[in-house]
Structure formats: C-alpha cells, structure tokens
Coordinates of C-alpha atoms in Angstrom, one line a residue:
M1 CA -63.6 -51.1 -24.9
S2 CA -63.0 -47.3 -25.1
A3 CA -65.2 -45.0 -23.1
H4 CA -65.3 -42.7 -26.2
P5 CA -65.7 -44.9 -29.3
D6 CA -67.1 -42.0 -31.4
L7 CA -64.1 -39.9 -30.6
D8 CA -61.7 -42.8 -31.2
A9 CA -63.3 -43.3 -34.6
A10 CA -63.1 -39.6 -35.4
W11 CA -59.4 -39.6 -34.6
A12 CA -58.8 -42.7 -36.8
S13 CA -60.6 -41.0 -39.7
F14 CA -58.5 -37.8 -39.1
F15 CA -55.2 -39.7 -39.2
A16 CA -56.2 -41.7 -42.2
E17 CA -56.9 -38.4 -44.1
A18 CA -53.6 -37.0 -42.9
D19 CA -51.7 -40.0 -44.1
R20 CA -53.4 -39.7 -47.5
A21 CA -52.5 -36.1 -47.7
R22 CA -48.7 -36.5 -47.2
T23 CA -48.1 -37.5 -50.9
R24 CA -50.1 -34.7 -52.6
R25 CA -49.0 -31.3 -53.5
I26 CA -51.0 -28.3 -52.4
A27 CA -50.7 -26.6 -55.8
D28 CA -52.4 -29.6 -57.4
L29 CA -55.5 -29.0 -55.3
F30 CA -56.0 -25.7 -57.2
D31 CA -57.0 -27.7 -60.2
D32 CA -60.4 -27.0 -58.6
S33 CA -61.0 -23.4 -60.0
D34 CA -63.2 -22.6 -57.0
R35 CA -60.8 -24.0 -54.3
A36 CA -59.9 -20.6 -52.8
M37 CA -63.6 -19.8 -52.4
H38 CA -64.5 -23.2 -50.9
F39 CA -61.5 -23.3 -48.5
S40 CA -61.9 -19.8 -47.0
A41 CA -64.4 -18.2 -44.6
R42 CA -65.6 -14.7 -44.0
A43 CA -67.0 -13.1 -40.8
L44 CA -67.1 -9.7 -39.2
G45 CA -65.4 -8.1 -42.2
M46 CA -62.4 -10.5 -42.0
L47 CA -61.3 -13.2 -44.5
F48 CA -59.6 -16.4 -43.4
D49 CA -58.0 -18.3 -46.3
Y50 CA -56.8 -21.8 -45.6
S51 CA -56.7 -23.0 -49.2
K52 CA -52.9 -23.1 -49.3
T53 CA -52.9 -26.2 -47.0
H54 CA -53.1 -30.0 -47.8
I55 CA -56.7 -30.0 -46.6
D56 CA -59.2 -31.2 -49.2
G57 CA -62.9 -31.9 -48.9
A58 CA -62.6 -35.3 -47.3
A59 CA -60.0 -34.0 -44.8
R60 CA -62.2 -31.1 -43.8
E61 CA -65.1 -33.5 -43.2
A62 CA -62.8 -35.6 -41.0
L63 CA -61.8 -32.5 -39.1
L64 CA -65.3 -31.3 -38.6
G65 CA -66.2 -34.9 -37.5
L66 CA -63.5 -34.7 -34.9
A67 CA -64.8 -31.4 -33.5
R68 CA -68.3 -32.9 -33.2
A69 CA -67.1 -36.1 -31.6
A70 CA -65.1 -34.1 -29.1
R71 CA -68.3 -32.1 -28.2
V72 CA -66.8 -28.7 -29.0
E73 CA -70.2 -27.1 -29.3
S74 CA -71.5 -28.3 -25.9
M75 CA -68.2 -27.5 -24.2
R76 CA -68.4 -24.0 -25.8
D77 CA -71.9 -23.5 -24.4
A78 CA -70.7 -24.8 -21.0
M79 CA -68.0 -22.2 -20.9
F80 CA -70.3 -19.3 -21.8
S81 CA -72.9 -20.6 -19.3
G82 CA -70.5 -20.4 -16.3
A83 CA -69.9 -24.1 -15.8
R84 CA -66.6 -24.9 -14.0
I85 CA -64.8 -26.2 -17.0
N86 CA -61.4 -25.4 -15.4
G87 CA -61.5 -28.7 -13.5
S88 CA -58.1 -28.7 -11.8
E89 CA -58.9 -25.4 -10.1
D90 CA -62.7 -25.9 -9.9
R91 CA -63.3 -22.6 -11.6
A92 CA -65.5 -21.2 -14.3
V93 CA -64.0 -19.5 -17.4
L94 CA -65.8 -16.3 -18.0
H95 CA -63.3 -13.8 -19.4
T96 CA -65.9 -13.3 -22.2
A97 CA -68.1 -11.6 -19.6
L98 CA -65.6 -8.7 -19.4
R99 CA -66.5 -7.7 -23.0
N100 CA -70.2 -8.4 -22.7
L101 CA -71.4 -4.9 -23.3
S102 CA -75.0 -5.9 -23.8
G103 CA -75.4 -6.6 -20.1
V104 CA -77.2 -9.8 -20.8
P105 CA -76.9 -11.8 -17.6
V106 CA -74.0 -14.2 -17.2
M107 CA -74.7 -16.6 -14.4
L108 CA -72.3 -18.2 -12.0
D109 CA -73.6 -20.3 -9.2
G110 CA -77.0 -18.7 -9.5
E111 CA -75.7 -15.1 -9.5
D112 CA -75.3 -12.7 -12.4
V113 CA -71.7 -11.5 -12.6
M114 CA -72.5 -8.7 -15.1
P115 CA -73.4 -5.9 -12.6
G116 CA -70.0 -6.2 -11.0
V117 CA -68.2 -6.4 -14.4
L118 CA -70.0 -3.3 -15.7
D119 CA -69.5 -1.4 -12.4
T120 CA -65.7 -2.0 -12.6
L121 CA -65.7 -1.0 -16.2
E122 CA -67.4 2.3 -15.4
R123 CA -65.0 3.0 -12.6
M124 CA -62.1 2.3 -15.0
K125 CA -63.6 4.7 -17.5
A126 CA -64.1 7.5 -14.9
F127 CA -60.5 7.1 -13.7
A128 CA -59.1 7.0 -17.2
R129 CA -61.0 10.2 -18.1
D130 CA -59.7 11.9 -15.0
V131 CA -56.1 11.0 -15.8
R132 CA -56.5 12.0 -19.5
A133 CA -58.2 15.3 -18.7
G134 CA -55.6 16.3 -16.0
R135 CA -58.2 16.1 -13.2
F136 CA -56.2 13.3 -11.5
K137 CA -52.7 14.9 -11.1
G138 CA -49.4 13.8 -9.9
Q139 CA -47.5 15.8 -7.3
G140 CA -45.9 17.8 -10.1
G141 CA -49.0 18.4 -12.3
A142 CA -50.9 16.5 -14.9
I143 CA -49.9 12.9 -15.6
T144 CA -47.5 12.6 -18.6
D145 CA -46.4 9.0 -18.3
V146 CA -47.9 5.7 -17.1
I147 CA -45.9 2.7 -16.1
N148 CA -47.7 -0.7 -16.1
V149 CA -45.9 -3.1 -13.8
G150 CA -46.8 -6.7 -14.3
I151 CA -45.6 -9.9 -15.9
G152 CA -47.1 -12.6 -18.1
G153 CA -50.8 -11.9 -18.8
S154 CA -50.6 -8.7 -16.7
D155 CA -48.0 -7.4 -19.2
L156 CA -48.2 -9.1 -22.6
G157 CA -51.8 -8.2 -23.3
P158 CA -51.8 -4.5 -22.5
A159 CA -48.2 -4.0 -23.9
M160 CA -49.1 -5.7 -27.2
A161 CA -52.5 -4.0 -27.6
T162 CA -51.1 -0.5 -26.7
R163 CA -48.4 -0.8 -29.3
A164 CA -50.9 -2.2 -31.8
L165 CA -53.2 0.8 -31.4
T166 CA -50.6 3.5 -31.6
P167 CA -52.6 5.6 -34.1
F168 CA -55.3 5.9 -31.5
H169 CA -53.1 7.2 -28.7
D170 CA -54.1 10.6 -27.4
G171 CA -53.4 10.2 -23.7
P172 CA -50.3 10.0 -21.6
R173 CA -47.3 7.9 -22.8
C174 CA -47.5 4.3 -21.6
H175 CA -44.5 2.2 -20.6
F176 CA -44.3 -1.4 -19.5
V177 CA -42.0 -3.1 -17.0
S178 CA -42.2 -6.9 -16.5
N179 CA -38.7 -8.5 -16.3
V180 CA -37.1 -8.6 -12.8
D181 CA -33.9 -7.8 -14.6
S182 CA -32.9 -4.4 -13.4
A183 CA -32.1 -3.3 -17.0
D184 CA -35.8 -3.4 -17.9
L185 CA -36.7 -1.1 -15.0
A186 CA -33.8 1.2 -15.4
D187 CA -34.4 1.7 -19.1
V188 CA -38.1 2.6 -18.5
L189 CA -37.4 5.0 -15.7
D190 CA -34.6 6.8 -17.5
G191 CA -36.0 10.3 -18.5
L192 CA -39.3 10.0 -16.6
D193 CA -40.4 12.6 -14.0
P194 CA -41.6 10.9 -10.8
A195 CA -43.9 13.8 -10.1
T196 CA -45.9 13.3 -13.3
T197 CA -45.8 9.5 -13.5
L198 CA -48.7 7.2 -12.7
V199 CA -47.8 3.6 -11.6
I200 CA -50.2 0.8 -12.3
I201 CA -49.3 -2.4 -10.3
A202 CA -50.9 -5.4 -12.0
S203 CA -51.0 -8.5 -9.8
K204 CA -54.1 -10.4 -8.9
T205 CA -52.6 -11.7 -5.7
F206 CA -50.3 -8.7 -5.1
T207 CA -47.5 -11.2 -4.3
T208 CA -46.0 -11.9 -7.8
I209 CA -42.3 -11.7 -7.0
E210 CA -41.2 -10.0 -10.2
T211 CA -44.0 -7.4 -10.1
M212 CA -43.7 -6.6 -6.4
T213 CA -39.9 -6.3 -6.6
N214 CA -40.2 -3.9 -9.5
A215 CA -43.0 -1.9 -7.8
A216 CA -41.0 -1.5 -4.6
S217 CA -38.0 -0.2 -6.6
I218 CA -40.2 2.2 -8.5
L219 CA -41.6 3.6 -5.2
N220 CA -38.0 4.0 -3.9
W221 CA -37.2 6.0 -7.1
M222 CA -40.3 8.1 -6.6
S223 CA -39.7 8.7 -2.9
V224 CA -36.4 10.6 -3.5
S225 CA -38.5 13.5 -4.7
L226 CA -42.1 12.8 -3.7
A227 CA -43.6 12.9 -0.2
D228 CA -46.2 10.3 -1.0
P229 CA -45.3 8.0 -3.9
A230 CA -48.3 5.7 -3.2
A231 CA -50.6 8.6 -4.1
Q232 CA -49.6 8.1 -7.7
C233 CA -50.2 4.3 -7.7
V234 CA -53.1 2.2 -8.9
A235 CA -53.6 -1.5 -8.1
L236 CA -55.1 -4.1 -10.4
S237 CA -55.6 -6.7 -7.9
S238 CA -58.2 -8.6 -5.8
A239 CA -55.9 -8.8 -2.7
T240 CA -57.5 -5.8 -1.0
D241 CA -55.7 -6.3 2.3
L242 CA -52.2 -6.4 0.8
V243 CA -53.1 -3.4 -1.5
A244 CA -54.2 -1.4 1.6
E245 CA -50.9 -2.2 3.3
F246 CA -49.1 -0.8 0.3
G247 CA -50.9 2.5 0.8
I248 CA -53.3 2.5 -2.2
P249 CA -56.9 3.5 -1.3
P250 CA -59.9 1.5 -2.4
E251 CA -61.0 4.0 -5.1
R252 CA -57.8 3.3 -7.0
V253 CA -58.1 -0.5 -6.8
F254 CA -59.6 -2.4 -9.7
G255 CA -60.1 -6.1 -9.0
F256 CA -61.1 -9.1 -11.0
E257 CA -62.4 -12.6 -10.2
D258 CA -60.7 -16.0 -10.3
W259 CA -62.7 -16.9 -13.4
V260 CA -60.5 -14.5 -15.4
G261 CA -57.1 -16.1 -16.2
G262 CA -54.1 -13.9 -16.6
R263 CA -53.6 -14.5 -20.3
Y264 CA -57.3 -13.7 -20.9
S265 CA -57.4 -10.6 -18.8
V266 CA -56.6 -7.6 -21.1
W267 CA -60.4 -7.1 -21.5
G268 CA -60.8 -5.9 -17.9
P269 CA -58.8 -4.0 -15.3
I270 CA -55.5 -5.3 -16.7
G271 CA -56.3 -3.2 -19.8
L272 CA -56.4 0.1 -17.8
S273 CA -53.1 1.3 -19.3
L274 CA -54.6 0.7 -22.8
M275 CA -57.7 2.6 -21.8
I276 CA -55.7 5.5 -20.6
A277 CA -53.7 5.6 -23.8
I278 CA -56.6 5.4 -26.3
G279 CA -59.5 6.6 -24.2
P280 CA -62.7 4.9 -23.0
K281 CA -64.5 5.2 -26.3
D282 CA -61.9 3.3 -28.3
F283 CA -61.4 0.8 -25.5
T284 CA -65.2 0.1 -25.7
E285 CA -64.7 -0.5 -29.4
F286 CA -62.0 -3.0 -28.5
L287 CA -64.4 -4.8 -26.2
A288 CA -67.1 -4.7 -28.9
G289 CA -64.8 -6.4 -31.3
G290 CA -64.2 -9.2 -28.9
A291 CA -67.9 -9.5 -28.1
A292 CA -68.7 -9.7 -31.8
M293 CA -66.3 -12.6 -32.2
D294 CA -67.9 -14.3 -29.2
T295 CA -71.3 -14.1 -30.9
H296 CA -69.9 -15.5 -34.1
F297 CA -68.2 -18.3 -32.2
R298 CA -71.4 -19.2 -30.5
T299 CA -73.8 -19.0 -33.5
A300 CA -71.9 -19.9 -36.7
S301 CA -71.9 -23.5 -37.9
L302 CA -68.7 -25.4 -37.4
A303 CA -67.9 -25.3 -41.1
D304 CA -68.2 -21.5 -41.2
N305 CA -66.8 -20.8 -37.7
L306 CA -63.5 -18.9 -37.8
P307 CA -62.2 -20.0 -34.4
V308 CA -63.1 -23.6 -35.1
L309 CA -61.5 -23.6 -38.6
L310 CA -58.3 -22.0 -37.3
A311 CA -58.2 -24.6 -34.6
L312 CA -58.8 -27.5 -37.0
V313 CA -56.1 -26.3 -39.3
G314 CA -53.7 -26.1 -36.4
L315 CA -54.5 -29.7 -35.3
W316 CA -54.2 -30.9 -38.9
H317 CA -50.7 -29.5 -39.1
H318 CA -49.4 -30.5 -35.7
Q319 CA -51.2 -33.7 -34.8
G320 CA -52.0 -34.8 -38.4
M321 CA -49.0 -33.8 -40.4
S322 CA -46.5 -33.9 -37.5
F323 CA -45.2 -30.3 -38.0
Q324 CA -43.8 -29.4 -34.6
T325 CA -44.0 -25.6 -34.7
R326 CA -46.1 -22.8 -36.3
A327 CA -45.0 -19.3 -37.2
V328 CA -47.3 -16.3 -36.7
L329 CA -46.3 -13.7 -39.2
P330 CA -48.3 -10.4 -38.9
Y331 CA -47.5 -8.1 -41.8
E332 CA -48.4 -5.2 -39.6
H333 CA -45.5 -3.7 -37.7
R334 CA -47.6 -2.5 -34.8
L335 CA -48.5 -6.1 -34.2
A336 CA -44.9 -6.9 -33.4
R337 CA -45.7 -8.2 -29.9
L338 CA -48.6 -10.3 -31.1
P339 CA -46.5 -13.4 -31.7
A340 CA -45.3 -13.3 -28.2
Y341 CA -48.8 -12.7 -26.9
L342 CA -50.1 -15.7 -28.9
Q343 CA -47.1 -17.7 -27.8
Q344 CA -48.2 -17.4 -24.2
L345 CA -51.9 -17.9 -25.0
E346 CA -51.2 -21.1 -26.9
M347 CA -48.2 -22.6 -25.1
E348 CA -49.3 -21.8 -21.5
S349 CA -52.9 -23.0 -22.3
N350 CA -52.2 -26.1 -24.3
G351 CA -48.6 -27.0 -23.4
K352 CA -49.7 -29.9 -21.2
R353 CA -48.8 -33.6 -20.7
A354 CA -52.0 -34.8 -19.0
A355 CA -55.6 -34.9 -19.9
Q356 CA -58.4 -33.6 -17.7
D357 CA -58.7 -37.1 -16.1
G358 CA -55.0 -37.2 -15.3
Q359 CA -54.1 -39.7 -18.0
S360 CA -51.4 -39.1 -20.6
L361 CA -52.6 -37.2 -23.6
P362 CA -53.1 -39.8 -26.4
H363 CA -52.4 -37.3 -29.2
G364 CA -50.0 -34.8 -27.7
S365 CA -50.4 -31.2 -26.8
G366 CA -50.1 -27.9 -28.6
P367 CA -47.2 -26.9 -30.9
I368 CA -44.4 -24.4 -30.4
V369 CA -45.6 -21.0 -31.5
W370 CA -43.2 -18.3 -32.6
G371 CA -42.9 -15.4 -35.1
E372 CA -42.0 -11.9 -36.0
P373 CA -43.6 -9.2 -38.1
G374 CA -43.1 -9.1 -41.9
T375 CA -41.1 -8.0 -43.7
N376 CA -38.3 -8.2 -41.1
G377 CA -38.6 -12.0 -40.8
Q378 CA -38.0 -12.4 -44.5
H379 CA -34.4 -11.3 -44.0
A380 CA -34.0 -13.6 -41.0
F381 CA -35.7 -17.0 -40.6
F382 CA -37.6 -17.2 -43.9
Q383 CA -34.6 -18.9 -45.4
L384 CA -35.4 -21.9 -43.2
L385 CA -39.1 -21.6 -43.9
H386 CA -38.5 -21.9 -47.7
Q387 CA -35.5 -24.3 -47.9
G388 CA -35.0 -25.8 -44.4
T389 CA -35.5 -29.5 -43.8
E390 CA -38.2 -28.8 -41.2
I391 CA -41.6 -27.7 -42.5
V392 CA -43.2 -24.8 -40.5
P393 CA -46.8 -23.9 -41.2
C394 CA -47.1 -20.2 -41.5
E395 CA -50.0 -18.0 -40.3
F396 CA -49.9 -14.7 -42.2
M397 CA -52.0 -11.6 -41.2
I398 CA -52.4 -8.5 -43.3
G399 CA -54.6 -5.4 -43.3
A400 CA -56.0 -4.0 -46.5
E401 CA -55.2 -0.4 -45.4
G402 CA -52.6 1.3 -43.2
Y403 CA -52.7 4.6 -41.4
E404 CA -50.2 6.7 -43.3
P405 CA -51.8 7.9 -46.6
D406 CA -48.7 9.8 -47.6
L407 CA -46.8 6.4 -47.4
A408 CA -49.4 4.3 -49.1
H409 CA -46.8 2.9 -51.5
H410 CA -45.1 1.3 -48.4
H411 CA -48.3 -0.5 -47.6
R412 CA -48.8 -1.7 -51.2
L413 CA -45.2 -3.2 -51.0
L414 CA -46.1 -4.8 -47.7
V415 CA -49.2 -6.5 -49.1
A416 CA -47.3 -7.6 -52.1
N417 CA -44.6 -9.2 -49.9
C418 CA -47.2 -11.0 -47.8
L419 CA -49.0 -12.5 -50.7
A420 CA -45.7 -13.4 -52.4
Q421 CA -44.4 -15.3 -49.4
S422 CA -47.4 -17.5 -49.1
E423 CA -47.4 -18.1 -52.8
A424 CA -43.7 -19.0 -52.9
L425 CA -44.0 -21.3 -49.9
M426 CA -46.6 -23.3 -51.8
T427 CA -45.3 -23.3 -55.4
G428 CA -41.5 -23.3 -54.8
R429 CA -39.0 -23.5 -57.6
S430 CA -38.3 -26.6 -59.7
L431 CA -34.8 -27.9 -60.5
S432 CA -35.3 -27.2 -64.2
D433 CA -36.1 -23.5 -63.4
A434 CA -33.1 -23.4 -61.1
R435 CA -30.9 -24.8 -63.8
E436 CA -31.9 -22.1 -66.2
I437 CA -31.1 -19.4 -63.6
A438 CA -27.7 -21.0 -62.9
A439 CA -27.0 -21.3 -66.7
S440 CA -27.9 -17.6 -67.2
M441 CA -25.3 -16.8 -64.6
G442 CA -22.6 -18.5 -66.7
F443 CA -22.3 -21.8 -64.7
S444 CA -21.9 -25.1 -66.5
G445 CA -21.1 -28.8 -65.8
D446 CA -20.9 -29.8 -62.1
K447 CA -20.9 -26.2 -61.0
L448 CA -24.1 -25.6 -62.8
M449 CA -25.8 -28.5 -61.0
A450 CA -24.4 -27.5 -57.6
Q451 CA -25.6 -23.9 -58.1
A452 CA -29.0 -25.2 -59.3
E453 CA -29.6 -27.5 -56.4
Q454 CA -29.0 -24.7 -54.0
R455 CA -31.7 -22.6 -55.7
V456 CA -34.4 -25.3 -55.6
F457 CA -37.4 -24.5 -53.5
E458 CA -39.4 -27.7 -52.8
G459 CA -42.5 -25.7 -52.1
N460 CA -45.6 -27.6 -50.8
R461 CA -45.3 -25.7 -47.6
P462 CA -48.6 -24.8 -46.0
S463 CA -49.8 -21.4 -44.9
T464 CA -53.0 -19.6 -43.9
T465 CA -53.8 -15.9 -44.2
L466 CA -56.1 -13.8 -42.1
A467 CA -57.0 -10.6 -43.9
Y468 CA -58.9 -7.6 -42.3
P469 CA -59.8 -4.1 -43.5
R470 CA -57.6 -2.1 -41.1
L471 CA -56.2 -2.5 -37.6
T472 CA -58.7 -0.6 -35.5
P473 CA -59.6 -1.2 -31.8
R474 CA -62.6 -3.3 -32.9
V475 CA -60.6 -5.4 -35.3
L476 CA -57.9 -6.0 -32.7
G477 CA -60.6 -7.2 -30.4
Q478 CA -61.9 -9.6 -33.0
I479 CA -58.4 -11.0 -33.6
L480 CA -57.6 -11.6 -30.0
A481 CA -61.0 -13.2 -29.3
L482 CA -60.5 -15.3 -32.4
Y483 CA -57.3 -16.7 -31.1
E484 CA -58.6 -17.2 -27.6
H485 CA -61.4 -19.4 -28.9
R486 CA -59.1 -21.2 -31.3
V487 CA -57.0 -22.3 -28.3
F488 CA -60.1 -23.4 -26.5
V489 CA -61.3 -25.5 -29.4
E490 CA -57.9 -27.1 -29.7
G491 CA -57.8 -27.9 -26.0
V492 CA -61.3 -29.4 -26.0
I493 CA -60.4 -31.7 -28.9
L494 CA -57.1 -32.7 -27.3
G495 CA -58.9 -33.4 -24.0
L496 CA -56.8 -31.1 -21.9
N497 CA -57.5 -28.1 -19.6
S498 CA -56.6 -24.9 -21.4
F499 CA -57.1 -22.7 -18.3
D500 CA -54.6 -23.8 -15.7
Q501 CA -50.8 -23.4 -15.8
W502 CA -49.1 -25.7 -13.4
G503 CA -45.9 -25.7 -15.5
V504 CA -44.9 -22.2 -14.3
E505 CA -44.9 -23.1 -10.7
L506 CA -41.9 -25.4 -10.1
G507 CA -39.3 -22.9 -11.4
K508 CA -40.8 -20.2 -9.2
E509 CA -40.7 -22.4 -6.1
L510 CA -37.0 -23.3 -6.8
A511 CA -36.1 -19.7 -7.4
K512 CA -37.4 -18.8 -3.9
R513 CA -35.3 -21.7 -2.4
L514 CA -32.2 -20.7 -4.2
E515 CA -32.3 -16.9 -3.5
P516 CA -30.3 -17.4 -0.2
L517 CA -27.7 -19.4 -2.0
V518 CA -27.2 -16.6 -4.6
A519 CA -26.8 -14.2 -1.7
G520 CA -24.0 -16.3 -0.3
K521 CA -26.0 -18.0 2.5
A522 CA -26.4 -21.7 3.2
P523 CA -27.5 -23.7 0.1
P524 CA -30.5 -26.1 0.2
E525 CA -29.6 -29.6 1.3
D526 CA -30.7 -31.2 -1.9
M527 CA -29.1 -28.7 -4.3
N528 CA -27.6 -30.1 -7.5
Q529 CA -23.8 -29.7 -7.8
S530 CA -24.2 -28.0 -11.2
T531 CA -26.4 -25.3 -9.6
G532 CA -23.9 -24.9 -6.8
L533 CA -21.0 -24.4 -9.3
L534 CA -23.0 -21.8 -11.3
A535 CA -24.1 -19.9 -8.1
A536 CA -20.5 -19.8 -6.9
Y537 CA -19.3 -18.4 -10.2
L538 CA -22.1 -15.8 -10.4
R539 CA -21.3 -14.6 -6.9
A540 CA -17.6 -14.1 -7.7
P541 CA -16.8 -14.6 -11.4
K542 CA -13.2 -15.5 -12.1

C-alpha cells in the first residue's frame, strides 16, 4: 500500500482531468461569458490570466487538490520558518530573509538571522553611496565603470535586473563578465580605463574556476597601469581567508550564508552591481516588491495565490498534457535576459531525476524553459509555435506603460502584438478561411488546396499572460519572487529538492581532469578515445 494514498489519489484525479481535456478546444470554453474573470487572478497590481488554457472548473479543482495533498502550504511555512528543507545538503532555504525589510525575526537553529542580513544591507548601501558620490575613488578618479565577475546565479540575476531597470540608472556603467571564453572578457575590457574601474568578484567560495580565472586576468590588465589593482576590487564571498589572500580588505567584503542559493541570491550582496547602478533607494524598492510577493504567497488562498496558480498551470501543461517545453515571452525589451534567468531558476532547481527519498520521480521533473522578448521572437520561432507539430505553452508578459512618452505609439503596437499572439495561438485559422485566402490570390484546383493547407492554423494552443502596470524596481521584485515561489511549489508537488544542483558538478570535475590533456600533457588513464581525438585536433588543428 502506498505511503501517500491521498497524494496518489490526487494525481489520479489530475491525470483523469488532463485526459478529459485533450479532446476539447480552448475557444469553446469561452462559451462561458465570465470565463476570463473566473480564470484569472489579481494581486499587487498585477493580473495573471490563465483563461486561454484547457483548464476548466473541474481541472482547477483537481489541481488545487493536488497542491493540498502534496502539503504545499505546510512546506511553504516550513521554508519561511527556517526548517532545513534542502535535505541533500542539510540546509535551510531563507533567501526570502534578504528582502525582509520589516526586520521581523527569521529564526534558524534558535537564532535570528535578520540582524546580520540588515547589517550587510546597510554596509552595501553605504558602499554604493560612496561609489556613486565619488567618495570611493579609483586610482584615476571617480569610478566610471563597474565590472561584475561571476557566473550562474552570481551573474544572471544582477545582469538581468540591471538591464531590466535601465530607466533607473544614474550611477556608473555596469558590465558583466561570466564566460571563461576570453572573448567575453576582452569585449568588456575594450575601452575601459583601469584607473576608474571597480571590479566586483562574486563567488561564495572564491574558488569558482571561471570567475577566479577572469578575475586574475582583470587584475593583470589593471596592473599594467595601476600600482595596487586590488584596491579597486570588492568581494562578494564568504571565504574570508581566500579573499584576504587576494588582497581585498574586510570592509570591501560582503558575505552571505549557505542558506542562500546562487540562483536566489540577487536580493543580497550579489545584487551590489545593481544597487550601484540604480541607487540604494530603488534597490530597496526592488526588495520591497519581492517581500510583498512573499506576503501574498504566505497569506493568499491557494485558489487566489499567483505563485501557486502559475505552478499548477505549469504542471498541467507538462505533466498533464505532456507538453515538453514552455516559452517565456516578455513583451518588454529590457527583460531580454529574463528567459535565461528563469531557465536557470527552473531547470537547475527542478531538472532532477530523483525524489527527496532517492527514489525515481514518478511523474517526471520540470520542463525545458526557453524564450526571447517580443516582438523579435515573432520573426523567428513563432512559426513553430503557431504551425509546428509540437505544442509549446507560452507565457506572455506585458506592461501597460513604457518609459518613452514620445514613443508611446511603439508601446501601443507592442501591446497589440502581445494580445494578438495569444489570441491567434488559441483561435487559429480554419481550412475554409484558408481556402478563401488562397482563392483570393488566384489559386484554384489542387494548387488552391495545397496553398490553403499551408495557411491553416490549428489553434488550440495554450498561453498565459502576466500583465503589470509598468516595469519598476518594485514590480521587477514582484515578478522574480513570483517565479521563485512558482518553482518551489512545482518542486514540492513533484517531490524533489529544488535547492540543490548536483547536475552541474560532474562536468566541472571532468574539466579539471582534462585540462592537462588540453595543454598537451599526459591524458587521464580512463579517457574516452573520442575525447582524445578532439583534444588532439584542438591542440593542433589540421
């Protein structure tokens, strides 16, 4: 007998509703004149519309039943309370404490973590103010440029958020180096002045090979013209001994605890580059947006809870309807890096094969996440979205307002395109309509039918839309926290640990072993012959 009969029954109900939904058309569900109202939710000034999906009332009840049976609410409370829900690493998961501006105690093993969090935040603000005001200077004057050196969560979060909040920039220019590929570093350094450049080295362990290789090369670049390159370096790390060896004094070190995972770390010291770009006041607004979403997640009923609904729709599409990928499509050019950020958040968190107890996952892991901003994607992969043989659920995002009043007509066209795409994915175009189009173009007979068939859109392709007033620091904070909690809910229901990432380790281990081979030294004894062939070619291409 199963140890979780209620959960098994909930999954059975879920799959039964998914099977029933396969034969219906989304457009037919709108025979209910109030469907859009009943299958959308509002919170914190945002609107989440999931009415253009196959979910009906019975399916939603099955989804909510699944969330209850998986104990989403109690697991949520355990996370916020400091319980060690990251079982494989025996760690708490408290990135939400980094945006807890209220100072309400957050306990971990009997101690309140908030004094340390708020102290670090105040130190960050003081340093950012000094840099922005020119009180902290480079060896050639006021800081004009900041380079954040990191990878993964130490790069994607601040790089994405800094670009997203471009209208709020009034500090030094910010640049981001992550790839160990020398081209990344060379392109960033080109045109910068070492004497007025601040370098932020973001690595919790201060041993990440890509980050430390890039940091060493930047110091070499600076040392050509500067007497003390390390005087213009900051460390975002908890490895105080290694940072001291590097030559960075304690007052320019901002650490964070092991209960903050890399992909959840933009809210703390990893966000220093963002704070320098937009200022402490707007960075605090960013934190406030995340904290507001935390409160909503903790207090709203499951049926009205934006992170829960977003997660349930995702599970419905991937586990229920067997759609293998999801496209994230922000109609907001400054969110161009958001799909990549969410790709890491989702696929590193929930791309697992084993449950928390080590058993194989009975219902699979998370989907492949990808995307680009609109309208660019419309002239690239939307052809497949509309007429391809694979159905890809789409997650649209759109703001009601932009930041360029003299170009307001651009934003109106952007909104029109976003709404048109979700409508077209759902409604499609019938063969009879396609025949009329082909006939109007002068085709007849077999050619008419061939032309018509190529213009048919099957439609019935699901999408959701997240709408918000305007992309401010607070709204960006709400969006990022929304997706963090969505990933958490999905992970809880799937029974996996969303907060470790063992899958990134093996490749790194092998890279260290193969570096001598690439340098022309002895290969590892158990090296695959294909790897040997490739290494030989790459040493001396012929």
